[in-house]
GROMACS .gro file of C-alpha atoms in nm:
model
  336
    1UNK     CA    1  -2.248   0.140  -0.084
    2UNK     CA    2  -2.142   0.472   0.004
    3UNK     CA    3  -2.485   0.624  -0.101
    4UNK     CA    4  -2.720   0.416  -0.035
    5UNK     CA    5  -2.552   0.440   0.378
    6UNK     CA    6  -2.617   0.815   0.300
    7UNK     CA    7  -2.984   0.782   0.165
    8UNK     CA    8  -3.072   0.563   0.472
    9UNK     CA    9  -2.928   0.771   0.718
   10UNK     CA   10  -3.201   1.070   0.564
   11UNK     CA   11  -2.927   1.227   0.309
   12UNK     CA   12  -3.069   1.319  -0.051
   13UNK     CA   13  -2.797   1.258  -0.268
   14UNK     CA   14  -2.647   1.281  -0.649
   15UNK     CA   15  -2.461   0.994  -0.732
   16UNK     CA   16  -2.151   1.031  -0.968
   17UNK     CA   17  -1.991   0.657  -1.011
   18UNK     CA   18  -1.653   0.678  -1.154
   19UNK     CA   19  -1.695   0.327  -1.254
   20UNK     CA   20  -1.979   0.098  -1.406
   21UNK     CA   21  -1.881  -0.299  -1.219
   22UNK     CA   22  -2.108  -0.604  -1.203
   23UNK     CA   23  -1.944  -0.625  -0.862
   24UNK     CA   24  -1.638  -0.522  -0.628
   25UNK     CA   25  -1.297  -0.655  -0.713
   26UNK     CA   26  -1.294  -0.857  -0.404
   27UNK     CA   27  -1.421  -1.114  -0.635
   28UNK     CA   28  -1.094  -1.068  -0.828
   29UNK     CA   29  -1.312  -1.066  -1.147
   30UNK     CA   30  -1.560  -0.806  -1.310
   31UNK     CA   31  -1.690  -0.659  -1.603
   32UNK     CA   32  -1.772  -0.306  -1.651
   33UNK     CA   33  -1.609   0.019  -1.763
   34UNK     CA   34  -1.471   0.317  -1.590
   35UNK     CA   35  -1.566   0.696  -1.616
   36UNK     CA   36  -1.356   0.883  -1.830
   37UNK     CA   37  -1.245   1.256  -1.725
   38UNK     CA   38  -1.479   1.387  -2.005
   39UNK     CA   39  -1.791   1.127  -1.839
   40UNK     CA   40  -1.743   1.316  -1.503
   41UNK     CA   41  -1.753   1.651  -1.574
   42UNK     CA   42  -2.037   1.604  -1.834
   43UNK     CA   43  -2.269   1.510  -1.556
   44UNK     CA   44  -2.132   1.701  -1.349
   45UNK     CA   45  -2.194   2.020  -1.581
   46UNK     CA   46  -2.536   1.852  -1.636
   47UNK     CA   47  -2.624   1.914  -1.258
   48UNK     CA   48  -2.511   2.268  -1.342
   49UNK     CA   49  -2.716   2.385  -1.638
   50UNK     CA   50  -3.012   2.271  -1.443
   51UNK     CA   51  -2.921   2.454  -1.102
   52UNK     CA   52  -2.887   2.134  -0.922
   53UNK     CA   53  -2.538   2.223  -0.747
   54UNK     CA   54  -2.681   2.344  -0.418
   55UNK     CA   55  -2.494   2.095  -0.253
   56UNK     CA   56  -2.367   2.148   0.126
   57UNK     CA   57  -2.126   1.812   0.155
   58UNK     CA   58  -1.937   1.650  -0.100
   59UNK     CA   59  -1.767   1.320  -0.068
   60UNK     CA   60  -1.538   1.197  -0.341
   61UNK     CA   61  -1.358   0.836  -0.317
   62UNK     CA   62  -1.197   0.609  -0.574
   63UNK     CA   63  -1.090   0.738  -0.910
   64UNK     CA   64  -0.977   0.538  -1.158
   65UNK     CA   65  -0.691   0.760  -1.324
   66UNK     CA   66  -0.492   1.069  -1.202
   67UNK     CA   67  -0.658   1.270  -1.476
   68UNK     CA   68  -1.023   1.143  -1.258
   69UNK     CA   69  -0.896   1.258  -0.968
   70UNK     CA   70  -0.760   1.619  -1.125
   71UNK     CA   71  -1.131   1.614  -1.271
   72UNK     CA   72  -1.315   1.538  -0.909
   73UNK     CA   73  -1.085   1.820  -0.781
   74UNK     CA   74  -1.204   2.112  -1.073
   75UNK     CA   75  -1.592   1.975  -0.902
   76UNK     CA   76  -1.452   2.021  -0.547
   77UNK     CA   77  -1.287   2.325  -0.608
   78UNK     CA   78  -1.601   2.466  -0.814
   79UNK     CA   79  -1.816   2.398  -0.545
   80UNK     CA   80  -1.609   2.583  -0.272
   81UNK     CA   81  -1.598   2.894  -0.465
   82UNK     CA   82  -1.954   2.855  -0.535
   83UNK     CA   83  -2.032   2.862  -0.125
   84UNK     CA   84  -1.758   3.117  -0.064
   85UNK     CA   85  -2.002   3.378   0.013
   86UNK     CA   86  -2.077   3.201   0.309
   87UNK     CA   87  -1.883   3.070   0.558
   88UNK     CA   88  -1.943   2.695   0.613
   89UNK     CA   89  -2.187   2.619   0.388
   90UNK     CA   90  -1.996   2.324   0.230
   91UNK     CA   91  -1.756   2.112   0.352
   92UNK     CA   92  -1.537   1.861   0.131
   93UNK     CA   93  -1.524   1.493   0.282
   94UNK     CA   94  -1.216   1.380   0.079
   95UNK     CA   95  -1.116   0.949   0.067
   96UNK     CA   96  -0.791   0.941  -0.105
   97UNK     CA   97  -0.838   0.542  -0.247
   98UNK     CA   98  -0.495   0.452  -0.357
   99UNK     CA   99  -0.410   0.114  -0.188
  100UNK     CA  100  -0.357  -0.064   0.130
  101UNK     CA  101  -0.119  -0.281   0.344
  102UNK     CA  102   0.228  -0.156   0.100
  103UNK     CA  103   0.020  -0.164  -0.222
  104UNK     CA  104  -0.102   0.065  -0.433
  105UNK     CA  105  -0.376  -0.071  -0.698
  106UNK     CA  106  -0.349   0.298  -0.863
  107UNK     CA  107  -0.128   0.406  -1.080
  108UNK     CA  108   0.181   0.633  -0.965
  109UNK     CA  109   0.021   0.931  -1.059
  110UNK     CA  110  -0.240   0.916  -0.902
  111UNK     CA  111  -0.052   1.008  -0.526
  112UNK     CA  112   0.061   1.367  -0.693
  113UNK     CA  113  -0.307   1.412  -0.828
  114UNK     CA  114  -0.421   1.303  -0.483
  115UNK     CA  115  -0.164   1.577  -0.292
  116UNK     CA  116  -0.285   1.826  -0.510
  117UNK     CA  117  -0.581   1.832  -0.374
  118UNK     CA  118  -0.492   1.835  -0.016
  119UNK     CA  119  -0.504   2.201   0.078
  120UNK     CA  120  -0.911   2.257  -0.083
  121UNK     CA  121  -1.045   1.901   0.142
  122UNK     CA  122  -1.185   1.953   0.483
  123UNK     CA  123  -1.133   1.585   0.597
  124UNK     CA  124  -0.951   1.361   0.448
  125UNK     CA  125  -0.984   0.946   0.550
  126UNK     CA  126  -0.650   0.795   0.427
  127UNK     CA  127  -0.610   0.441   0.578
  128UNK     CA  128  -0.251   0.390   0.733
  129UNK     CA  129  -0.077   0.326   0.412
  130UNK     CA  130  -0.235   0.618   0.238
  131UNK     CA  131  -0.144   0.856   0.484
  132UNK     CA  132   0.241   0.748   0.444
  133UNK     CA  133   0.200   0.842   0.069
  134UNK     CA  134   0.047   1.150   0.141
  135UNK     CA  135   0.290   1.268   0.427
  136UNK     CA  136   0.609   1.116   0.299
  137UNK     CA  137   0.625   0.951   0.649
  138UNK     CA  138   0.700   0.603   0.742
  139UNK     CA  139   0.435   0.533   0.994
  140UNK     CA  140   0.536   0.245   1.224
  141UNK     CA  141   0.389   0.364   1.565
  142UNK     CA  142   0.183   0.629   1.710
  143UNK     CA  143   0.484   0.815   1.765
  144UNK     CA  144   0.526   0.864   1.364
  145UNK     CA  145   0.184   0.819   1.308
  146UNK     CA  146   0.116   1.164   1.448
  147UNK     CA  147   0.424   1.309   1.325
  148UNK     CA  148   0.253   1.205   0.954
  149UNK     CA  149  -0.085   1.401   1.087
  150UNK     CA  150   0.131   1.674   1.204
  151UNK     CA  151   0.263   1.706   0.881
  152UNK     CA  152  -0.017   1.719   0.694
  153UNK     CA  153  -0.231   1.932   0.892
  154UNK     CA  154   0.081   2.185   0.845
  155UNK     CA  155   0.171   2.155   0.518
  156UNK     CA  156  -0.106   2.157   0.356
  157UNK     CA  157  -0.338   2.391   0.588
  158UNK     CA  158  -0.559   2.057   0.678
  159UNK     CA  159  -0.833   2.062   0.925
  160UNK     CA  160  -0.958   1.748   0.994
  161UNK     CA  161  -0.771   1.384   0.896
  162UNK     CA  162  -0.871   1.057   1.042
  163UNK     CA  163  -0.659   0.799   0.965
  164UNK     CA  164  -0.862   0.454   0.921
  165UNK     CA  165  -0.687   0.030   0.958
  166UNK     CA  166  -0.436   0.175   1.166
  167UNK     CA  167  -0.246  -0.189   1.263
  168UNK     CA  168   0.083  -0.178   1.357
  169UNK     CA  169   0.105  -0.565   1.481
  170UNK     CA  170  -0.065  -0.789   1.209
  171UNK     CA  171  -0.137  -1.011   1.546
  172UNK     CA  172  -0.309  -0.766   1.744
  173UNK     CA  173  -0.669  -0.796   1.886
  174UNK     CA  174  -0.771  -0.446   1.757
  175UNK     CA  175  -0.771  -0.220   1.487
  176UNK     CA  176  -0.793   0.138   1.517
  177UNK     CA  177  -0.864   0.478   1.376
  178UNK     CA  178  -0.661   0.825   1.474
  179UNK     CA  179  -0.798   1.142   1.401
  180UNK     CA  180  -0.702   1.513   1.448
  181UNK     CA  181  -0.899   1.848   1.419
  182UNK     CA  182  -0.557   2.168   1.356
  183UNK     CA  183  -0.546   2.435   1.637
  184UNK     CA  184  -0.465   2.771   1.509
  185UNK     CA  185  -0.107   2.699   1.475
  186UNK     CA  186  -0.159   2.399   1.254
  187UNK     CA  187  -0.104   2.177   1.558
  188UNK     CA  188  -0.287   1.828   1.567
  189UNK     CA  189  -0.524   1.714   1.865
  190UNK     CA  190  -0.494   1.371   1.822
  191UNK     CA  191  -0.781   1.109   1.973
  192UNK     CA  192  -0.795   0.716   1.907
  193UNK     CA  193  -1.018   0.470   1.895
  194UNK     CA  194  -0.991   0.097   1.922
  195UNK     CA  195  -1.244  -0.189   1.831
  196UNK     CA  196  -1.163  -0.556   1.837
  197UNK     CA  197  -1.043  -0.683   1.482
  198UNK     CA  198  -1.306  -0.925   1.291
  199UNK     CA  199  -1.139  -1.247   1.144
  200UNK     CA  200  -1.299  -1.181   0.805
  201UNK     CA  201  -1.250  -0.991   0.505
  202UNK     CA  202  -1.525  -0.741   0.376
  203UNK     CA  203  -1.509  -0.534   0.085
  204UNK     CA  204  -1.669  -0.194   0.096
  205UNK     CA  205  -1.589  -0.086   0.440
  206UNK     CA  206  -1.407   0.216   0.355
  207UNK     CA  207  -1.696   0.355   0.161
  208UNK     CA  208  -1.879   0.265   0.466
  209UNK     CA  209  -1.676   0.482   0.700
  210UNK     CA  210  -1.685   0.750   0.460
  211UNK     CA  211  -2.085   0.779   0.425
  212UNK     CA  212  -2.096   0.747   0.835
  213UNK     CA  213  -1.836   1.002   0.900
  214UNK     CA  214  -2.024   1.244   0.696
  215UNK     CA  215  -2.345   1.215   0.826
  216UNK     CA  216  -2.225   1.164   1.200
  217UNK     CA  217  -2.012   1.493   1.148
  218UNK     CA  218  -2.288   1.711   1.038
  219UNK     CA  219  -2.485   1.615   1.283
  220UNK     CA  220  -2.257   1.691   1.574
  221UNK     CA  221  -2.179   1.986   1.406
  222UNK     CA  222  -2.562   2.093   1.372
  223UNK     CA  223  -2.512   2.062   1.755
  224UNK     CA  224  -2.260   2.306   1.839
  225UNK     CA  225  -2.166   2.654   1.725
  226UNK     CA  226  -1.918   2.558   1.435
  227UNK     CA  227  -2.230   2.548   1.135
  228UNK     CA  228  -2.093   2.907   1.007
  229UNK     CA  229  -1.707   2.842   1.071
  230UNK     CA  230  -1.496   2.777   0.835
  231UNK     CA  231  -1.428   2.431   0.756
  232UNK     CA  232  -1.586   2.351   1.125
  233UNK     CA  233  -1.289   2.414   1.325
  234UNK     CA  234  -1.335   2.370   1.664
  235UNK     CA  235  -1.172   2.675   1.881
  236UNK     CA  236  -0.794   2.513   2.027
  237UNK     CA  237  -0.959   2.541   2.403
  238UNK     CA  238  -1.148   2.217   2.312
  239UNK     CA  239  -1.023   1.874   2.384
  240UNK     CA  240  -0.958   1.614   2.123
  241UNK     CA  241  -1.197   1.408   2.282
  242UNK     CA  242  -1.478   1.671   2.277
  243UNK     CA  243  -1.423   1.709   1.925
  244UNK     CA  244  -1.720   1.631   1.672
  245UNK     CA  245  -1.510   1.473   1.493
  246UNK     CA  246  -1.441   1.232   1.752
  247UNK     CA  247  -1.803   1.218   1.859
  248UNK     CA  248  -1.866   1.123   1.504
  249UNK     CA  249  -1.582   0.847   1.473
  250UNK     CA  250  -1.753   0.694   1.802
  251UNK     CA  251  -2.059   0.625   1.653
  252UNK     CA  252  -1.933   0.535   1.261
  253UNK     CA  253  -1.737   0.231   1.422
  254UNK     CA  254  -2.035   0.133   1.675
  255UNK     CA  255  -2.227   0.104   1.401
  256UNK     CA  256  -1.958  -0.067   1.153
  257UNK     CA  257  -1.915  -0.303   1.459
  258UNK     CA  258  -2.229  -0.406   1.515
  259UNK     CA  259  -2.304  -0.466   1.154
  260UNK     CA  260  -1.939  -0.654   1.046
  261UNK     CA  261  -2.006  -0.867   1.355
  262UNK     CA  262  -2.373  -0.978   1.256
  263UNK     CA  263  -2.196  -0.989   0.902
  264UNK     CA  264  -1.928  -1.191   1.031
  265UNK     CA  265  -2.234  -1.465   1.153
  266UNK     CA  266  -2.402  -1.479   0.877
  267UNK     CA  267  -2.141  -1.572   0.686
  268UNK     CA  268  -2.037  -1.840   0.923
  269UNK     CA  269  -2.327  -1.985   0.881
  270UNK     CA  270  -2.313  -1.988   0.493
  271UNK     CA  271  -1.988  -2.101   0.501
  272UNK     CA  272  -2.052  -2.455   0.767
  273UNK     CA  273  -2.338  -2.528   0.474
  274UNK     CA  274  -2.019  -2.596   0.245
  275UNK     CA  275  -1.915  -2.885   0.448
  276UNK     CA  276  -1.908  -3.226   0.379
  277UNK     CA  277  -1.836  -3.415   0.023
  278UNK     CA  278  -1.696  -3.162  -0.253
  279UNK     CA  279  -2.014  -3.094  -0.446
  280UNK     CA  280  -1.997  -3.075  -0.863
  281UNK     CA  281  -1.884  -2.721  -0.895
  282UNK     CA  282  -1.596  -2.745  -0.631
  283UNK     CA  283  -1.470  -3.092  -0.826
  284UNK     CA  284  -1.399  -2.881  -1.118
  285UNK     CA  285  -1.066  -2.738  -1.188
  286UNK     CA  286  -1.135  -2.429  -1.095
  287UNK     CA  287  -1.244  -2.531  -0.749
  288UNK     CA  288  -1.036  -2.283  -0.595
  289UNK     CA  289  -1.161  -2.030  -0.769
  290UNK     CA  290  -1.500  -2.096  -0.728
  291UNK     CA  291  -1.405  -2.148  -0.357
  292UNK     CA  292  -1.328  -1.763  -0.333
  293UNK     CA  293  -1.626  -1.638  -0.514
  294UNK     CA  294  -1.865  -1.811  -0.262
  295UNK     CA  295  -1.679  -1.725   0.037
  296UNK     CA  296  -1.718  -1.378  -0.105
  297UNK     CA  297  -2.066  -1.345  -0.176
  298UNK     CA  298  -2.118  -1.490   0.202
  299UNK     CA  299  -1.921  -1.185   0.341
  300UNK     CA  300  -2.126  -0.896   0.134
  301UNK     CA  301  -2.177  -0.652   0.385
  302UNK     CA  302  -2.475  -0.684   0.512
  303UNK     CA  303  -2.650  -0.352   0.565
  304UNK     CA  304  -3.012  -0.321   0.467
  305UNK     CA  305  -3.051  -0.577   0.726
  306UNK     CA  306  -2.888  -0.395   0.961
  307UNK     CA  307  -3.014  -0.023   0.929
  308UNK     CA  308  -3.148  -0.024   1.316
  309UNK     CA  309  -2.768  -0.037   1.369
  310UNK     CA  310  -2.682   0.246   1.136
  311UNK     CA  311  -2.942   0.511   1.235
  312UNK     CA  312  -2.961   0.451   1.600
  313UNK     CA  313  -2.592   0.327   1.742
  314UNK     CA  314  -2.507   0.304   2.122
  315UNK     CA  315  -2.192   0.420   2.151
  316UNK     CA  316  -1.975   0.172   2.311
  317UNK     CA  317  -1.634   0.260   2.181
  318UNK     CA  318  -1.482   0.577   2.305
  319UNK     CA  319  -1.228   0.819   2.193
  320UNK     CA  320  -0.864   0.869   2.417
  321UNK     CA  321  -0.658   1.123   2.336
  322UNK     CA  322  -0.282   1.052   2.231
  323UNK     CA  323  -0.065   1.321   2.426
  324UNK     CA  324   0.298   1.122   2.308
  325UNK     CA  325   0.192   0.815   2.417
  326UNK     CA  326  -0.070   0.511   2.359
  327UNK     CA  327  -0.436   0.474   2.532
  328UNK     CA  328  -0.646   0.228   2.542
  329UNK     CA  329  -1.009   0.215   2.422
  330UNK     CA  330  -1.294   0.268   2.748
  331UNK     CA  331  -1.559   0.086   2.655
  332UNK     CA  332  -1.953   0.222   2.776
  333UNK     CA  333  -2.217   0.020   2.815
  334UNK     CA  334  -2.547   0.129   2.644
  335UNK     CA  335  -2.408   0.484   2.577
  336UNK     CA  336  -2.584   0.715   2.297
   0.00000   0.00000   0.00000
């Protein structure tokens, strides 16, 4: 998903898949193999040898090992040093995919693999789970949530984090994201934004926000003075709501609204066409199962039908800053 959101949104990109599926494990059941270390740095040396490394953003999600991740971090690392000579020339959008909700479907190793890597990302898009792995925090409210953002920004020298399916209440109307761009002194500026929560489950979202974020952040950054910065710091005399990175988050979840909403319909719609009398396949005895794999086919994200809202969102969700204390979500009407 992640780079096909990319190649819509005008991006030319090399794809490196650290895994080879006939579908996502929302289904519960695939087939398919995953890279080994040795099958990612082959291509990646492949690019190499043939001078195609000129990249200026990299994004790196799941990995299926610790020994992936160390081998996604050599490529992250490689490419820094590669665009040392000048000063903002690449920037490292890192998704740290180790579980969600108290679960990790990674193995344990994979969180010190994962920290290791902290201090060479730019941005880094743990969901709220992730970032109490990461932090060694126990994030139950915004209070400790920015205490965990605090702590990473830091520890580990990082400049930008947002913080994605932050939830404290499983009852509560909205779901948020928090994010933070470091002052000098390490020091977060912390902005929020909310967006109703959809009663549905979709798979993929989080590669989603990932291929949005990037995009939306270079372009904001294209609009200020921040291109040759390092890592696109923002001077501290800027506001977390002026932040590009909080311009940026604005429009990823306008769009991400606006498409798991019509998603949300459609699959509504699929779903009522399920009523009545049981048909042969659901009076099997694996109706259950069968059950689940229909209801998730009807909730595949639906984005090529929905590119209008990718490439031209109007922002209706906007950014509050957290100064100690909770804000809620303005919401604009026809706003770009």
């Amino acid at each position: 998903m992640a780079a096909f959101v990319m190649q819509a949104l005008g991006c030319d990109v090399a794809a490196l898949n650290t895994v080879h599926f006939s579908n996502h494990t929302g289904y519960k059941q695939f087939k398919g193999t995953k890279a080994s270390t040795e099958d990612i740095l082959e291509i990646y040396n492949g690019l190499k040898q043939s001078y195609l490394t000129d990249f200026d953003m990299m994004l790196s999600g799941y990995a299926p090992s610790a020994e992936a991740v160390d081998a996604i971090g050599s490529i992250g690392r490689d490419l820094k040093l590669k665009a040392s000579t000048k000063t903002g020339s690449f920037f490292w959008v890192l998704d740290p995919v180790m579980g969600d909700e108290g679960r990790l479907y990674v193995s344990d190793a994979v969180v010190p693999a994962y920290k290791a890597l902290l201090r060479d990302a730019d941005l880094i898009l743990p969901n709220q789970f992730e970032a109490e792995l990461l932090s060694g925090t126990t994030i139950d409210s915004l209070k400790t949530l920015g205490e965990a953002i605090t702590k990473l920004h830091k520890t580990h020298r990082l400049p930008h984090i947002v913080v994605t399916s932050v939830r404290f209440d499983p009852s509560s109307p909205t779901i948020s994201v928090v994010g933070s761009t470091m002052r000098a002194d390490g020091s977060p500026r912390l902005f929020k934004v909310d967006v109703p929560a959809i009663d549905c489950f979709f798979s993929g979202t989080g590669d989603m926000f990932a291929a949005l974020i990037l995009v939306h952040l270079r372009n904001a950054i294209m609009e200020t003075e921040l291109v040759g910065k390092k890592a696109w710091v923002s001077p501290d005399d800027v506001e977390a709501t002026d932040l590009p990175l909080a311009k940026a988050v604005e429009k990823v979840l306008t769009s991400m609204q606006a498409v798991l909403e019509k998603t949300k319909m459609a699959r509504d719609k699929a779903l009522e066409g399920m009523g009545g009398p049981l048909g042969t396949l659901e009076k099997e005895k694996d109706s259950v199962k069968r059950l689940h794999l229909r209801k998730t086919k009807a909730a595949e994200v639906q984005i090529v039908r929905n590119l209008a809202d990718l490439r031209e969102p109007h922002v209706i969700y906007r950014a509050k800053a957290l100064n100690g204390g909770a804000e809620s979500t303005e919401r604009v009407e026809g706003d770009s």
